[in-house]
Coordinates of N, CA, C and O in Angstrom, one line a residue:
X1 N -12.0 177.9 75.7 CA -11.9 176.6 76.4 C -10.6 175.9 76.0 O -10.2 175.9 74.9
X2 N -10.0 175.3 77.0 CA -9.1 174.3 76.8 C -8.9 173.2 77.5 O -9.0 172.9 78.7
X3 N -8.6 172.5 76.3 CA -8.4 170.9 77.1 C -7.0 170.7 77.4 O -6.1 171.1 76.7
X4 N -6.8 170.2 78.6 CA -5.4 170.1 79.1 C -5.5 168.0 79.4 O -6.3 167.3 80.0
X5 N -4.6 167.6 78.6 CA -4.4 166.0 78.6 C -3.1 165.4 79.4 O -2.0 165.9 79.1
X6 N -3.3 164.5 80.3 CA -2.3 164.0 80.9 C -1.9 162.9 80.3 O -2.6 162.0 80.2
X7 N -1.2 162.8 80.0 CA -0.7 161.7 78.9 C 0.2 160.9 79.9 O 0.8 161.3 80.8
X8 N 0.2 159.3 79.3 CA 1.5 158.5 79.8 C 3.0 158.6 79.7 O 3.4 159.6 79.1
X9 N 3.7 157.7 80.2 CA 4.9 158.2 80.3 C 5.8 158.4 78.7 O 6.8 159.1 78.4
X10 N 4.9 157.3 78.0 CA 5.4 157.0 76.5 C 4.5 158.1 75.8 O 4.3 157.8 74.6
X11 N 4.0 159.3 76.2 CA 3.2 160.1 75.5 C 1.7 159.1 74.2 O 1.2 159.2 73.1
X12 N 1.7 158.8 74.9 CA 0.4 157.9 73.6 C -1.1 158.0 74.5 O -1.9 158.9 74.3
X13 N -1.2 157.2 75.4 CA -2.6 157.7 76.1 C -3.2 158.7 77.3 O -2.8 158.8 78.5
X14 N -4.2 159.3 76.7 CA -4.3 160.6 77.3 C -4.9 159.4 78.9 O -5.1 158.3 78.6
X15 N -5.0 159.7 80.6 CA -5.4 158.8 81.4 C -6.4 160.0 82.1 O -7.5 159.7 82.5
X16 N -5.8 161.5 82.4 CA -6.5 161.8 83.2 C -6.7 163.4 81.9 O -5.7 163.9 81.3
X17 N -7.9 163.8 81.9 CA -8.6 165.3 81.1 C -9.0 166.5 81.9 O -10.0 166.7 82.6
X18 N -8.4 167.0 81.6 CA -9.2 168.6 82.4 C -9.6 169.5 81.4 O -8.7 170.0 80.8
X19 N -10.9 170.0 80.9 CA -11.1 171.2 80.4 C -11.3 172.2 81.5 O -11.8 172.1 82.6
X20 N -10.8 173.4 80.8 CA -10.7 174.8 81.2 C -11.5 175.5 80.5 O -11.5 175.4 79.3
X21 N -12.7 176.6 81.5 CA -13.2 177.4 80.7 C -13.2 178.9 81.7 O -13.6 179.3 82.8
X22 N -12.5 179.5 80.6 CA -12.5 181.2 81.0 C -13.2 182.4 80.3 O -13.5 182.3 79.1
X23 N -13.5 183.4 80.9 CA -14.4 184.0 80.4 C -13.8 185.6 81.0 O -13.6 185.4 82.1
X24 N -13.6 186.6 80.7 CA -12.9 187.8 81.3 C -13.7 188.2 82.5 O -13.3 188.9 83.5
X25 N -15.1 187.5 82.1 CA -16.1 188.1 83.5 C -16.0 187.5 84.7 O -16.2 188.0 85.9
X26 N -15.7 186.1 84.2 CA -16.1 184.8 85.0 C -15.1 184.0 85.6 O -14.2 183.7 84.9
X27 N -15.1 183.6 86.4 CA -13.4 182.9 87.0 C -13.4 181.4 86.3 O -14.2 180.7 85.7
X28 N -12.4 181.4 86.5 CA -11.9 179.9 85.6 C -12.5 179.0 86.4 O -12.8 178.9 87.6
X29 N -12.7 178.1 85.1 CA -13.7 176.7 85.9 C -13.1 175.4 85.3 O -13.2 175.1 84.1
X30 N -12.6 174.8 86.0 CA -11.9 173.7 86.0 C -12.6 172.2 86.1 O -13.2 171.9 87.2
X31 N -12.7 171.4 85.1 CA -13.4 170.1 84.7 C -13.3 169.0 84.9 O -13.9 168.5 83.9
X32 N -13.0 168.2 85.5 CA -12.4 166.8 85.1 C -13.0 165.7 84.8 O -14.0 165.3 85.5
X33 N -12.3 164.9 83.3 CA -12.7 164.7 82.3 C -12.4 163.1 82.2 O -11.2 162.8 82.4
X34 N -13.4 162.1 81.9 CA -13.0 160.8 81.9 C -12.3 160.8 80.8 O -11.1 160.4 80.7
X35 N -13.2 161.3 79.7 CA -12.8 161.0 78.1 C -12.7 162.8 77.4 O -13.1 163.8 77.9
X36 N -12.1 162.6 76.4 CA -12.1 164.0 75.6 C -14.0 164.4 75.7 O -15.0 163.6 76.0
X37 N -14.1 165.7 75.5 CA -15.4 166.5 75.1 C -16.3 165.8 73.9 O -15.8 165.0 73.2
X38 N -17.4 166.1 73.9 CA -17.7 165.7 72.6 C -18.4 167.0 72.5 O -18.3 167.9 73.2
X39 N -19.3 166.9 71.0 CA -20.0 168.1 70.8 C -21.4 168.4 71.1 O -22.2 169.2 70.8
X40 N -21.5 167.1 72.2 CA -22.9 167.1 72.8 C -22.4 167.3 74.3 O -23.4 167.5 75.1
X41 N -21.3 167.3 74.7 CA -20.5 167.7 76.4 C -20.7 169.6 75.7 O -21.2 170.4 76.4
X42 N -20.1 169.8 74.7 CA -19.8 172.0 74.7 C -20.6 172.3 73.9 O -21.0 171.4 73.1
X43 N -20.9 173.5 73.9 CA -21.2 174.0 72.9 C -20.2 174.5 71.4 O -20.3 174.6 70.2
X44 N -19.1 174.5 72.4 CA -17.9 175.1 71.4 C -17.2 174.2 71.5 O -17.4 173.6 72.6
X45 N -15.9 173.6 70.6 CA -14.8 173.0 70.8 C -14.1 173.6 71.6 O -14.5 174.6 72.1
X46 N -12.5 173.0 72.2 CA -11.7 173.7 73.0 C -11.1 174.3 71.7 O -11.1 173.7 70.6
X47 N -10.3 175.6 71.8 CA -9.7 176.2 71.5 C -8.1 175.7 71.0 O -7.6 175.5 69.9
X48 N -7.4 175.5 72.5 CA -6.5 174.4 72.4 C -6.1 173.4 73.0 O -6.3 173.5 74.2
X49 N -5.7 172.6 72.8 CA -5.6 170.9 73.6 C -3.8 170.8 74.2 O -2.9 170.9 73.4
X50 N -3.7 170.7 74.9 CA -2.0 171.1 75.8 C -1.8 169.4 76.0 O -2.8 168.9 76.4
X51 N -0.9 168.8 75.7 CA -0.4 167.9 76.1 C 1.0 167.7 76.5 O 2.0 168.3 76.0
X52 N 1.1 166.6 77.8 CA 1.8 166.6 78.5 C 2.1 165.3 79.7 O 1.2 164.8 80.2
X53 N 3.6 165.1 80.0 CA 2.8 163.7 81.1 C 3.0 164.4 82.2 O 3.4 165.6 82.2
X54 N 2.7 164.0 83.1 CA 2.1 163.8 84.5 C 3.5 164.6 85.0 O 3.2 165.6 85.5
X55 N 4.4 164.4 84.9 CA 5.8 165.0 85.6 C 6.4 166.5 84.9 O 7.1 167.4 85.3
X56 N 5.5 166.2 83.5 CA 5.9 167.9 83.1 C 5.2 168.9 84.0 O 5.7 169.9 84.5
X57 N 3.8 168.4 84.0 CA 2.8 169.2 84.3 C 2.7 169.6 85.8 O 2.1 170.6 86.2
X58 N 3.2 168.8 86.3 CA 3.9 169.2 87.6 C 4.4 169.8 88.0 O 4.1 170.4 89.1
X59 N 6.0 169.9 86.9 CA 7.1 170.8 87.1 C 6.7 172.4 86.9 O 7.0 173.3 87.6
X60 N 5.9 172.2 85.7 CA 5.2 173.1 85.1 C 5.0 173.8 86.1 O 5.8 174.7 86.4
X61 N 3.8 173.6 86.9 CA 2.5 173.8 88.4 C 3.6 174.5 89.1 O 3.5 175.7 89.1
X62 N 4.3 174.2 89.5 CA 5.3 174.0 90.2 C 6.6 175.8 89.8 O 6.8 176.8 90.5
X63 N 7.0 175.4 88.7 CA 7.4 176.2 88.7 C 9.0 176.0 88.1 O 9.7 176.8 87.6
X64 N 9.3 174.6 88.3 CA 10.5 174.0 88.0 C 10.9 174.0 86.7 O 12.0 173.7 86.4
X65 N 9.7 174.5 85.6 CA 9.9 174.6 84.4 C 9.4 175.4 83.2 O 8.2 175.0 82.9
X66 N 9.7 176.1 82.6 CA 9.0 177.1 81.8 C 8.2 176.7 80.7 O 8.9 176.4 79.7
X67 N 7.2 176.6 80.5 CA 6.3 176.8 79.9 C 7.2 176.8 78.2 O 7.2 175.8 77.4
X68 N 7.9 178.0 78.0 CA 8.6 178.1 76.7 C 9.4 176.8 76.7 O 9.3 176.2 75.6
X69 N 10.4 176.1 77.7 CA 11.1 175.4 77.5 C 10.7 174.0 77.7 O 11.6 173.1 77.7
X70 N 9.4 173.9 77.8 CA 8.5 172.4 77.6 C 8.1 172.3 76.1 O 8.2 171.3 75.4
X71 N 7.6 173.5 75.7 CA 7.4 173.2 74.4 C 8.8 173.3 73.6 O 9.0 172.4 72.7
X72 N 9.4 173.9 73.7 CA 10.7 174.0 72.8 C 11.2 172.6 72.5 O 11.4 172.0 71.4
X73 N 11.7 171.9 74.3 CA 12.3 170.8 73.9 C 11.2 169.6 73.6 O 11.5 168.4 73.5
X74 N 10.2 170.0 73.7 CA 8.7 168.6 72.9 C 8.1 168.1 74.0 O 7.3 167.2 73.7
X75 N 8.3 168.3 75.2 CA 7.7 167.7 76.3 C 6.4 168.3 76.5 O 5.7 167.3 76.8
X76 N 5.6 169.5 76.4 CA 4.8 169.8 76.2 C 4.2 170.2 74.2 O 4.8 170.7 73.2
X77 N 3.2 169.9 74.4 CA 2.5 169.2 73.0 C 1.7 170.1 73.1 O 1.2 170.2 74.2
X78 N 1.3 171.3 72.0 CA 0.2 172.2 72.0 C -0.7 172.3 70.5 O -0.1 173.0 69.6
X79 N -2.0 171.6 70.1 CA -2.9 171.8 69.1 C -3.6 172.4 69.4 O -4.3 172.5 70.4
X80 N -3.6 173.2 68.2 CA -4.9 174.3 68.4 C -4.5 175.8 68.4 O -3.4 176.0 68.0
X81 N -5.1 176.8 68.7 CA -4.7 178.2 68.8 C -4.1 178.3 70.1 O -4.5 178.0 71.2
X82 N -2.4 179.1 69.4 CA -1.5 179.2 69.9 C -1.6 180.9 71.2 O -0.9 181.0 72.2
X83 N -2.3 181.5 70.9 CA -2.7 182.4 71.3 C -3.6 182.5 72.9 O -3.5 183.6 73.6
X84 N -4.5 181.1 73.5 CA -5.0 180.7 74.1 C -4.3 180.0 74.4 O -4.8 179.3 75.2
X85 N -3.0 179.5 74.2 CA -2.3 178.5 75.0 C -1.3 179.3 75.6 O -1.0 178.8 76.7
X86 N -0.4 180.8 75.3 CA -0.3 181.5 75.8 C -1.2 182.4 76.9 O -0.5 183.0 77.6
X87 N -2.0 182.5 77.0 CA -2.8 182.8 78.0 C -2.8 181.9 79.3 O -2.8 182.4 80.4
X88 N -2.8 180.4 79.1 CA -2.8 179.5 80.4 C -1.3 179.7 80.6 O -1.0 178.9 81.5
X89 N -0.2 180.6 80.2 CA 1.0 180.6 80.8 C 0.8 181.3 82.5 O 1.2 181.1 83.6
X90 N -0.4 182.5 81.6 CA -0.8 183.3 83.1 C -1.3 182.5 84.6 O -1.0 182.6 85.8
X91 N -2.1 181.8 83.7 CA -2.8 180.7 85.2 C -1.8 179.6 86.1 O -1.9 179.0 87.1
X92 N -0.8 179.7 84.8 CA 0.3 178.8 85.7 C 1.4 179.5 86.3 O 2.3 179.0 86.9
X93 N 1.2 181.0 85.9 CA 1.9 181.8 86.8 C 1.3 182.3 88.2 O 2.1 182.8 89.0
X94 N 0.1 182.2 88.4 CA -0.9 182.6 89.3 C -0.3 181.0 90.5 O 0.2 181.0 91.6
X95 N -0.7 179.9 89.6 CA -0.3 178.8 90.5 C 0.8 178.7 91.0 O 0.7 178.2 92.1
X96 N 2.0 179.0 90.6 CA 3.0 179.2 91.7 C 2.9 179.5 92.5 O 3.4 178.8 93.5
X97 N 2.2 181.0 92.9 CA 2.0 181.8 94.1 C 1.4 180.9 95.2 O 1.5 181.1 96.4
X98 N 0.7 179.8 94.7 CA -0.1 179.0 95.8 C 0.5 178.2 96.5 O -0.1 177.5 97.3

């Protein structure tokens, strides 16, 4: 599972939440989230939490920007296991095609 946070322009409050949950059997299921998870919303924690504003994550979607080079230069924010956050590189490679 991962939580994906839209953050403001000043990076401080998260406004809009999506968790992701994938499963190798099961297609991706996409959440949208007033507030973070609690431990009475999952059974599990998210894995890792992606942070980002609204214009990265776009670019991102989009295509305009690599994944490696959001986090390099700090625009993209990643806690948690790094291993599952490479994984959503795929799904945002899938979404270009769209």
């Amino acid at each position: 599972m991962v939580l994906i946070q839209i953050l403001d322009d000043k990076y401080k409050h998260a406004y809009r939440r999506y968790l992701l949950s994938f499963h190798p059997s099961q297609p991706v299921a996409i959440t949208s989230r007033s507030q973070a998870p609690t431990s009475a919303d999952t059974q599990i924690p998210p894995a890792c939490v992606l942070n980002a504003n609204d214009k990265t994550f776009t670019a991102l979607l989009k295509g305009d920007l690599s994944p490696e080079f959001a986090y390099m230069s700090g625009k993209l924010k990643i806690d948690g296991h790094m291993g599952v956050a490479l994984k959503i590189k795929n799904l945002l490679d899938i979404a270009k095609n769209f």
